[in-house]
Backbone as a ProteinNet text record, in pm:
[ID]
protein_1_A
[PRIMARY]
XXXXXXXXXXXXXXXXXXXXXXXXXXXXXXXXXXXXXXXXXXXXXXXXXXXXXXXXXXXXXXXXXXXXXXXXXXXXXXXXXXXXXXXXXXXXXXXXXXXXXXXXXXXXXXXXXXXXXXXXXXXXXXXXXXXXXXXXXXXXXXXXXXXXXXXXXXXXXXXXXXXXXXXXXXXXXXXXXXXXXXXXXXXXXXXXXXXXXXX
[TERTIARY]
12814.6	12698.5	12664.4	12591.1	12576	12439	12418.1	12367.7	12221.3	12091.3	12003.4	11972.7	11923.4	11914.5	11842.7	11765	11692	11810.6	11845.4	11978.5	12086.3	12138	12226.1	12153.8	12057.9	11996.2	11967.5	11932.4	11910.4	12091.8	12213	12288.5	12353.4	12304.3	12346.9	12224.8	12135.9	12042.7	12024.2	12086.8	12144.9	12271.9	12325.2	12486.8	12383.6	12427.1	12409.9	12429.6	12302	12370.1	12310.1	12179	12073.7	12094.8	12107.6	12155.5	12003.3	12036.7	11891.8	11979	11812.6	11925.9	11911.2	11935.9	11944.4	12097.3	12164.1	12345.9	12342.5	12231.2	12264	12269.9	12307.2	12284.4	12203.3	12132.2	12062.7	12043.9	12021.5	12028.2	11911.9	11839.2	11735.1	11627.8	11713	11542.9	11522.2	11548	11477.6	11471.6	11449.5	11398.6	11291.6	11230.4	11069.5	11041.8	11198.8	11231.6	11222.2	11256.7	11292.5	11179.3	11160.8	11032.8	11110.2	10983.3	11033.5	11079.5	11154.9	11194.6	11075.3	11082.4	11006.8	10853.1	10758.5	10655.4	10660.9	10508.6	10489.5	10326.1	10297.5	10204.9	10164.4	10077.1	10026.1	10117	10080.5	10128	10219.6	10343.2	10516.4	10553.7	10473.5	10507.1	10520.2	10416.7	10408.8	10477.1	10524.2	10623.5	10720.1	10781.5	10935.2	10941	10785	10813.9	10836.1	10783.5	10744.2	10921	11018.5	11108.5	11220	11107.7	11158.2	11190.3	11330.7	11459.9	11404.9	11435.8	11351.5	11522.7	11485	11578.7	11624.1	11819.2	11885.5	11961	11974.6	12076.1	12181.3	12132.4	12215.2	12338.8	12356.1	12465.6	12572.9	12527.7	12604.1	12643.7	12616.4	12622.6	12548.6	12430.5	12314.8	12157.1	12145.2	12077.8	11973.4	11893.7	11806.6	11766.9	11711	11627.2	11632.1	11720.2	11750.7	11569.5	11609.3	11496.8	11433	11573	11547	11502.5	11536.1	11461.2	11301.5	11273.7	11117	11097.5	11012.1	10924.2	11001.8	11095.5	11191.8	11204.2	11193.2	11139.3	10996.7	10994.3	10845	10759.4	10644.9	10524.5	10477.7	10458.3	10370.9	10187.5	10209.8	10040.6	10028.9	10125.3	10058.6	10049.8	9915.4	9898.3	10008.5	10020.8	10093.8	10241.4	10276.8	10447.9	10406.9	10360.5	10347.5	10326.5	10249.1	10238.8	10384.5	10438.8	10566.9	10658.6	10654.5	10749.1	10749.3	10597.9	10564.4	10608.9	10619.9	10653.7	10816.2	10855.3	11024.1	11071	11017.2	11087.3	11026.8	10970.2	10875.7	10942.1	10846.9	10898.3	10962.1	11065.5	11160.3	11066.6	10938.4	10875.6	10778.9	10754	10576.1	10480.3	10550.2	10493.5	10435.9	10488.3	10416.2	10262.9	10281.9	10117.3	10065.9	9970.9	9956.9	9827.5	9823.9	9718	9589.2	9420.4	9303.9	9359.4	9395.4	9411.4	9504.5	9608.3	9739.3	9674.6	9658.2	9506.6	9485.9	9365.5	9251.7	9344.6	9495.6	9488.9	9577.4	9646.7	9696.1	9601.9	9494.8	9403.5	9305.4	9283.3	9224.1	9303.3	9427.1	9543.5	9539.4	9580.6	9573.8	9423.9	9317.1	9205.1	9166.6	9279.5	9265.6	9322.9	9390.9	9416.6	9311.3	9332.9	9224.6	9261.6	9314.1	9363.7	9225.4	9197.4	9089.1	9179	9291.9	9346.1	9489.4	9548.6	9718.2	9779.6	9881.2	10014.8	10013.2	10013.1	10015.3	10138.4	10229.1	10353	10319.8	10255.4	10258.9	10108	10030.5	9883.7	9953.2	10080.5	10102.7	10172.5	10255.4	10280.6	10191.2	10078.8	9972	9942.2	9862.8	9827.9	9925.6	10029.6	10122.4	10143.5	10059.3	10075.1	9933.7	9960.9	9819.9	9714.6	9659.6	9583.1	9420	9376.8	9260.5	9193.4	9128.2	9031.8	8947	8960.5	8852	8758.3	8660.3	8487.5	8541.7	8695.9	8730.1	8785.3	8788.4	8880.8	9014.6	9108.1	9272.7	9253.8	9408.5	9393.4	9547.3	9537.3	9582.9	9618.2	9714.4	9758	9719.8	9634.2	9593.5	9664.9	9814	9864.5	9899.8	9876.7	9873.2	9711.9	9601.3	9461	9431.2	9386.2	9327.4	9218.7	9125.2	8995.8	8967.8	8875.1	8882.4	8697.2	8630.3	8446.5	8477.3	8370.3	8340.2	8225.8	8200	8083.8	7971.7	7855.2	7729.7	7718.5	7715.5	7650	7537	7545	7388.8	7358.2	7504.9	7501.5	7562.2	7505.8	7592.5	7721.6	7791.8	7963.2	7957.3	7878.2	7875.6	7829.2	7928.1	7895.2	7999.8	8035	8124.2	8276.6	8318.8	8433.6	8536.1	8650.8	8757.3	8891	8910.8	8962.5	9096	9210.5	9325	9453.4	9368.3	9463.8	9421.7	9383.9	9393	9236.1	9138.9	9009	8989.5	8981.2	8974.6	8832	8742.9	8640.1	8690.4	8643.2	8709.8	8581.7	8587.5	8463.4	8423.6	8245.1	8237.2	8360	8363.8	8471.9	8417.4	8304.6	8179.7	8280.5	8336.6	8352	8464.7	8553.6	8680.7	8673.1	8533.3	8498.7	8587.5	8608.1	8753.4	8829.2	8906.4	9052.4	9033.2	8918.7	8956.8	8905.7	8800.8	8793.3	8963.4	9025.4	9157.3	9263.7	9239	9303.3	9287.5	9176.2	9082.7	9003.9	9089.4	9003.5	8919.4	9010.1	8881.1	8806.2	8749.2	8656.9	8515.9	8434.3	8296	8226.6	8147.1	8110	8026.1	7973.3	7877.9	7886.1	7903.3	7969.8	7833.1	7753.9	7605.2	7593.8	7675.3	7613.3	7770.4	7799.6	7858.4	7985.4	8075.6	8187.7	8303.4	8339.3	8433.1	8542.7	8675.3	8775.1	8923.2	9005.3	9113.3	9194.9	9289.2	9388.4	9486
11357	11278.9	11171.5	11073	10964.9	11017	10964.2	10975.3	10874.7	10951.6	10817.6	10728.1	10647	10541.9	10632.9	10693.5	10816.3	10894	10961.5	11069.6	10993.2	10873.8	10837.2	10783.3	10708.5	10716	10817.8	10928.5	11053.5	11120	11026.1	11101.9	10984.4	10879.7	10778.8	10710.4	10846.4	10829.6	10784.4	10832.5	10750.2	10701.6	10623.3	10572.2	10371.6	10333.2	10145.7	10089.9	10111.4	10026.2	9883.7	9918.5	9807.2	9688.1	9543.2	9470.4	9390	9351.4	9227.2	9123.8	9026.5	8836.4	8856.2	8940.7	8944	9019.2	8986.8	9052.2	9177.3	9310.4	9425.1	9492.9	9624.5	9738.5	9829.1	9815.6	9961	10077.8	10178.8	10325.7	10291.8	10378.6	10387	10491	10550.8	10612.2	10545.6	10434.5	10323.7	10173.6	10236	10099	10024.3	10114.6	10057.9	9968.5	9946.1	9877.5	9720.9	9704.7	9585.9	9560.2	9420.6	9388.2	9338.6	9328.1	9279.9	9193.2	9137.9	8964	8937.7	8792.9	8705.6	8710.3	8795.1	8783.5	8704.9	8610	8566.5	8595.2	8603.1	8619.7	8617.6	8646.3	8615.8	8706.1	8850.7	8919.2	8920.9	8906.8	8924.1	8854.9	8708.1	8584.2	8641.1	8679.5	8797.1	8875.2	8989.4	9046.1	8989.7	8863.8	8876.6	8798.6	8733.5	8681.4	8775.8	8923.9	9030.3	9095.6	9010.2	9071.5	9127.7	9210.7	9234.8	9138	9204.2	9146.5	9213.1	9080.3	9065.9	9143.6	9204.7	9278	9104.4	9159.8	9040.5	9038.4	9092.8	9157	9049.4	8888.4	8756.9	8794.1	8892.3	8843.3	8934.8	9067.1	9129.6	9064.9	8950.5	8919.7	8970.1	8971.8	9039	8937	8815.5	8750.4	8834.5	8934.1	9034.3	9140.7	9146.4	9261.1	9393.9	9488.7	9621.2	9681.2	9722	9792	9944	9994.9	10107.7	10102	9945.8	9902.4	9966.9	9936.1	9951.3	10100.4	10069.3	10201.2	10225.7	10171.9	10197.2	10100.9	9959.5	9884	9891.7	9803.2	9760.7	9676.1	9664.2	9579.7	9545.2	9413.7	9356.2	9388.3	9384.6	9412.9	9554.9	9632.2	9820.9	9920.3	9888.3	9994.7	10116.3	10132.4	10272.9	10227.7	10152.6	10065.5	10032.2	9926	9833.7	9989.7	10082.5	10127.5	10209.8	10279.5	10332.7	10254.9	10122.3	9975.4	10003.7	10003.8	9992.5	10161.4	10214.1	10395.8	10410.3	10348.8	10353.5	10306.4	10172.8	10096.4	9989.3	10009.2	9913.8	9782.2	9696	9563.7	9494.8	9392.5	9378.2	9299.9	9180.1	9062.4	9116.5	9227.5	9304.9	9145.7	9058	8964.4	8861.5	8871	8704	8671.3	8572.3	8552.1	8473.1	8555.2	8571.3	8524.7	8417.8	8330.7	8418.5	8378.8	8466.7	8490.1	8424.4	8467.7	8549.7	8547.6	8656.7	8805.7	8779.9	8934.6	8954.8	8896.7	8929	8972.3	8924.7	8971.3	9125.4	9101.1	9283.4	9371.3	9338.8	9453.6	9444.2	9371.5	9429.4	9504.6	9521.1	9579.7	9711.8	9683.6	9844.9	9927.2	9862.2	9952.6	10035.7	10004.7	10017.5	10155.2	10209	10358.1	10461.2	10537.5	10677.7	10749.2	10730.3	10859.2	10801	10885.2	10901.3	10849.9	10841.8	10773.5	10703.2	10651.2	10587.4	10676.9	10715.4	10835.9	10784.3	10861	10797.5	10690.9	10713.5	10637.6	10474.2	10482.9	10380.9	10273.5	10390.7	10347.7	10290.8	10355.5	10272.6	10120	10145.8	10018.4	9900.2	9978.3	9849.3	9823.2	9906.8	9861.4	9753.3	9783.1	9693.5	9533.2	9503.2	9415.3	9309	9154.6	9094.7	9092	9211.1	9202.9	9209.4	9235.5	9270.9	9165.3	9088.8	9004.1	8987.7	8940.8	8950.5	8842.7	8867.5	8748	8638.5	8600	8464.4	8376.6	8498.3	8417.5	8443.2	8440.1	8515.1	8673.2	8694.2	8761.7	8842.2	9001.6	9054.6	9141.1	9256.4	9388.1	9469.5	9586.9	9660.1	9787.8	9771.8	9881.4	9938	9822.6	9875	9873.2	9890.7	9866.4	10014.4	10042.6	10175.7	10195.9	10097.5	10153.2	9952.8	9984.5	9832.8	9849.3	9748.2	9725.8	9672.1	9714.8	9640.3	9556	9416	9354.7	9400.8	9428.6	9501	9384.7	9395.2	9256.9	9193.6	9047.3	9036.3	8986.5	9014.8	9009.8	8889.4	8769.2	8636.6	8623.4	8576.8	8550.1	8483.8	8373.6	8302.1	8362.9	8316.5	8425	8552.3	8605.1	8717	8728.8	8748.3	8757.9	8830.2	8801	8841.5	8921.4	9014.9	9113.2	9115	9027.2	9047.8	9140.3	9301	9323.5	9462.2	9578.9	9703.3	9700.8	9671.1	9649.6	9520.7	9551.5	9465.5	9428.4	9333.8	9325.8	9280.6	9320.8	9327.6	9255.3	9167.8	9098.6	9194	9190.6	9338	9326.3	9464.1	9441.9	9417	9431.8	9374.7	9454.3	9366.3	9458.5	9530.7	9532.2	9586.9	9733.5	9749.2	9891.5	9986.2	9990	10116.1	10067.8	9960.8	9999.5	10048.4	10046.9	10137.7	10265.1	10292.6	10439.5	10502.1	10406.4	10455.8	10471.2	10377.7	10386.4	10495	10538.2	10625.1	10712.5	10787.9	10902.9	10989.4	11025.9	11105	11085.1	10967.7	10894.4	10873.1	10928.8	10909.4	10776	10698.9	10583.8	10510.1	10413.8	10317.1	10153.3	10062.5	9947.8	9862.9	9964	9861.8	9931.7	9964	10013.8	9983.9	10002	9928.8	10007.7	10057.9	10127.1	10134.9	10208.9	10223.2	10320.6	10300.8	10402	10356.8	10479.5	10490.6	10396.7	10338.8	10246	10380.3
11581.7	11624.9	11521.4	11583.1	11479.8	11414.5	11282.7	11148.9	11178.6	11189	11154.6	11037.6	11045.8	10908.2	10840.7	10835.1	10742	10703.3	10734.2	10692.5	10601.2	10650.7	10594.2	10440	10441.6	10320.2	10199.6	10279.4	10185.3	10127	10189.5	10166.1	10061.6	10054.3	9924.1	9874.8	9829.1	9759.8	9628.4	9569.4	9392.5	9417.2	9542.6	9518.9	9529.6	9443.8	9446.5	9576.5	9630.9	9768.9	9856	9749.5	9774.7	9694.2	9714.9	9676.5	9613.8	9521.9	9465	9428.1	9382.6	9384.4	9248.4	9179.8	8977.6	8998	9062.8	9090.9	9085.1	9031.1	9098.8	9207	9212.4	9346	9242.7	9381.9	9339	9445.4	9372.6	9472.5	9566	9660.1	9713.4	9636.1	9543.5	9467.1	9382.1	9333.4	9230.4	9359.1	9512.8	9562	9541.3	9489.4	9497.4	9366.6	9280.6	9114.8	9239.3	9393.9	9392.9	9482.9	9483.8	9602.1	9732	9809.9	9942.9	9978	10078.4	10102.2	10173.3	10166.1	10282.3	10241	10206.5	10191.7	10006.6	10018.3	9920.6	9859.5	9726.1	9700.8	9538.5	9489.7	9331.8	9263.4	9351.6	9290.5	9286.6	9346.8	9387.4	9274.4	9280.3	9141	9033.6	9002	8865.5	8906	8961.8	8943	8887.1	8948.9	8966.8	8830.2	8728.2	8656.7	8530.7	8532.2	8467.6	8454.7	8519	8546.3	8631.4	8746.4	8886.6	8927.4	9042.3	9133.3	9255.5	9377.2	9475.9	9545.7	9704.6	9778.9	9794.5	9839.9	9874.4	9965.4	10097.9	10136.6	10244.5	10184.5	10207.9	10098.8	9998.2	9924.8	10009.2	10077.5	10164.2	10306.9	10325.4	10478	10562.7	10559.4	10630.3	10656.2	10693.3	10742.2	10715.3	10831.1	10819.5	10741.3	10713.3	10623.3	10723.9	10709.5	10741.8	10768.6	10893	10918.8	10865.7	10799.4	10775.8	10583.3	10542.3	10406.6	10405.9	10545.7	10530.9	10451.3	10338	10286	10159.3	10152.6	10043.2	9952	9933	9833.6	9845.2	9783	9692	9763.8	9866.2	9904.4	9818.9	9758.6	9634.9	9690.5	9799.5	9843.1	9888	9818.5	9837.7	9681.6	9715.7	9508.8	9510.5	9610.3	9557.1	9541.1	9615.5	9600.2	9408.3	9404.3	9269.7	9169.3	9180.5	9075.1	9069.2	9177.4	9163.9	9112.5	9141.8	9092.4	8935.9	8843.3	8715.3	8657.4	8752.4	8675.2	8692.4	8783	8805.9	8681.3	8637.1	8577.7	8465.9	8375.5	8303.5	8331.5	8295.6	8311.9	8160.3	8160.6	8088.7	8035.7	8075.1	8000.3	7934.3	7870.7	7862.2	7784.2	7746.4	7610.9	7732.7	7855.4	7913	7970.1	7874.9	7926.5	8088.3	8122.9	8268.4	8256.3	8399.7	8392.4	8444.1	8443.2	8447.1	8634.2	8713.9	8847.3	8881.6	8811.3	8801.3	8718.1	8691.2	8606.8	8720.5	8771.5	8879.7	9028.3	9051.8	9117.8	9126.7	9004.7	8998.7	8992.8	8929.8	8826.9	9013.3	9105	9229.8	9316.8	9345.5	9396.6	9313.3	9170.9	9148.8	9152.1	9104.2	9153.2	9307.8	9404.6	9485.8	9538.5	9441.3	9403	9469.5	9543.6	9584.7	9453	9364.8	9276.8	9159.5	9103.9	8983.6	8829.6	8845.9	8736.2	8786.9	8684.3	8700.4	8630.5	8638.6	8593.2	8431.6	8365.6	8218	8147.5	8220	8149.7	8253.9	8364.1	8441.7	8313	8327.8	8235.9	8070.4	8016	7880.2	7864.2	7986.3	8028.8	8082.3	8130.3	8152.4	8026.7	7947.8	7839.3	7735.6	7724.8	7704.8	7748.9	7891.4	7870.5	7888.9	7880.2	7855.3	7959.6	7980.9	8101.8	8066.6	7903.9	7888.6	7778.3	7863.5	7868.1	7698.3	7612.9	7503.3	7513.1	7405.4	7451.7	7415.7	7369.9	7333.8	7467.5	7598	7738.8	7708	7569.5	7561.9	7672.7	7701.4	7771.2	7670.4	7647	7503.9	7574.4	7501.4	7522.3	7412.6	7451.1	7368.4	7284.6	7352.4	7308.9	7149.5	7084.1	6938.5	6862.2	6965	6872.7	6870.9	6775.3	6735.5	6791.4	6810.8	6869.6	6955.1	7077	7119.6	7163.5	7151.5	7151.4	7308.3	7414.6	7554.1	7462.5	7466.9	7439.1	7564.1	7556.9	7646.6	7746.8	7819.7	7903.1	7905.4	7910.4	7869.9	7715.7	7613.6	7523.1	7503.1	7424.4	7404.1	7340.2	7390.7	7306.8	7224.6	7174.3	7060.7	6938.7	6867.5	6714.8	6705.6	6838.8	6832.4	6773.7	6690.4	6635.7	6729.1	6755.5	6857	6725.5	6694.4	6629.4	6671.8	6643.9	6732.4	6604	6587.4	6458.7	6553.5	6458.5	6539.1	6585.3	6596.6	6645	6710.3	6872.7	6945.4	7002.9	7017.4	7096.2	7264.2	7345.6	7466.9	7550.4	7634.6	7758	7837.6	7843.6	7955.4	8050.9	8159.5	8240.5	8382.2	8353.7	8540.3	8618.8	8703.5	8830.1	8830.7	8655.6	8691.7	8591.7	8590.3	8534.8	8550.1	8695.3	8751.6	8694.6	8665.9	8605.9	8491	8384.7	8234.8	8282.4	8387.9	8406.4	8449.2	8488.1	8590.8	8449.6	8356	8235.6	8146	8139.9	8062.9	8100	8199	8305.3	8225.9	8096.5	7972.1	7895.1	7912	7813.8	7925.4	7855.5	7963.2	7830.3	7936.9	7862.2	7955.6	7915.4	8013.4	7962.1	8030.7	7966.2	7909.6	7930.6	7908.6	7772.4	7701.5	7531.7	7476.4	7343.8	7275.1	7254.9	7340.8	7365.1	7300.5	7203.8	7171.9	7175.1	7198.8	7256.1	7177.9	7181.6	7111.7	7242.8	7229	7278.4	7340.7
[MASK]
+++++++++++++++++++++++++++++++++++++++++++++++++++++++++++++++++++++++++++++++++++++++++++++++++++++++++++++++++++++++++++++++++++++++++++++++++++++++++++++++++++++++++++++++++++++++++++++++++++++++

């Protein structure tokens, strides 16, 4: 009997079979390392500039995007795709600097998590890269600060010294409170007093 596209997948599950436009194959349990064709967006940009190889399956002679692809790469617009994307596979650029709208729009995608935190190896890799905002407008990676200050809100930026060594002062985070609770599921805190936390 013939084989459905589900079955046959599960049976060249780690064999290279998925093609990307960066010249590899890849298995189907690191699909979610590649993004989707055809859709465009902030986020995909950043991805693919972070590194990630978009599905290709023009280098196989395949016009169409395989239907049975669906669910198996990467949706740039599904938190749970992107964060599996960032836990499969860190990204190769962690150093590039990403403009305030390329921030705003990962850091609203991943808050969008039902889960009460991000998987920790997915959470060191964020930290790793420049996504957190200081009272100077740079946008930094905290992964080597020992301890990092939320400035209180309400509180003026002028005069504030920006700490870019192991003590970081960081811009309140207003509405992106959830992502350091999501970062920092064990740290109880309130961004309206003068916060400080281990990196």
């Amino acid at each position: 009997p013939l084989l459905k596209s589900s079955e046959i997948l599960k049976l060249f599950a780690r064999k290279p079979i998925i093609p990307g436009n960066d010249g590899n194959y890849y298995p189907p349990v690191l699909g979610k390392c590649l993004l989707s064709e055809g859709s465009t967006s902030i986020v995909k940009s950043l991805l693919l500039r972070l590194g990630y190889a978009e599905v290709c399956f023009k280098r196989v002679d395949c016009n169409n995007t395989p239907a049975c692809s669906d669910g198996i790469v990467c949706s740039p617009t599904s938190c749970h795709d992107v964060i599996k994307c960032l836990q499969l596979h860190p990204p190769s650029n962690c150093s590039l600097n990403m403009s305030k709208e390329e921030v705003n729009q990962l850091i609203c995608l991943l808050i969008q998590t039902p889960d009460a935190s991000i998987p920790s190896d997915v959470a060191k890799t964020l930290k790793d890269l420049k996504l957190f905002e200081t009272v100077d407008g740079s946008f930094i990676s905290i992964s080597k600060a020992e301890i990092f200050y939320f400035l209180p809100s309400g509180v003026p930026i002028e005069g504030i010294i920006c700490l870019l060594g192991k003590v970081i002062v960081l811009k309140h985070p207003g509405l992106y409170a959830k992502f350091y609770r999501l970062l920092f599921p064990n740290d109880a805190y309130t961004y309206d007093s003068a916060f400080v936390s281990s990196a």
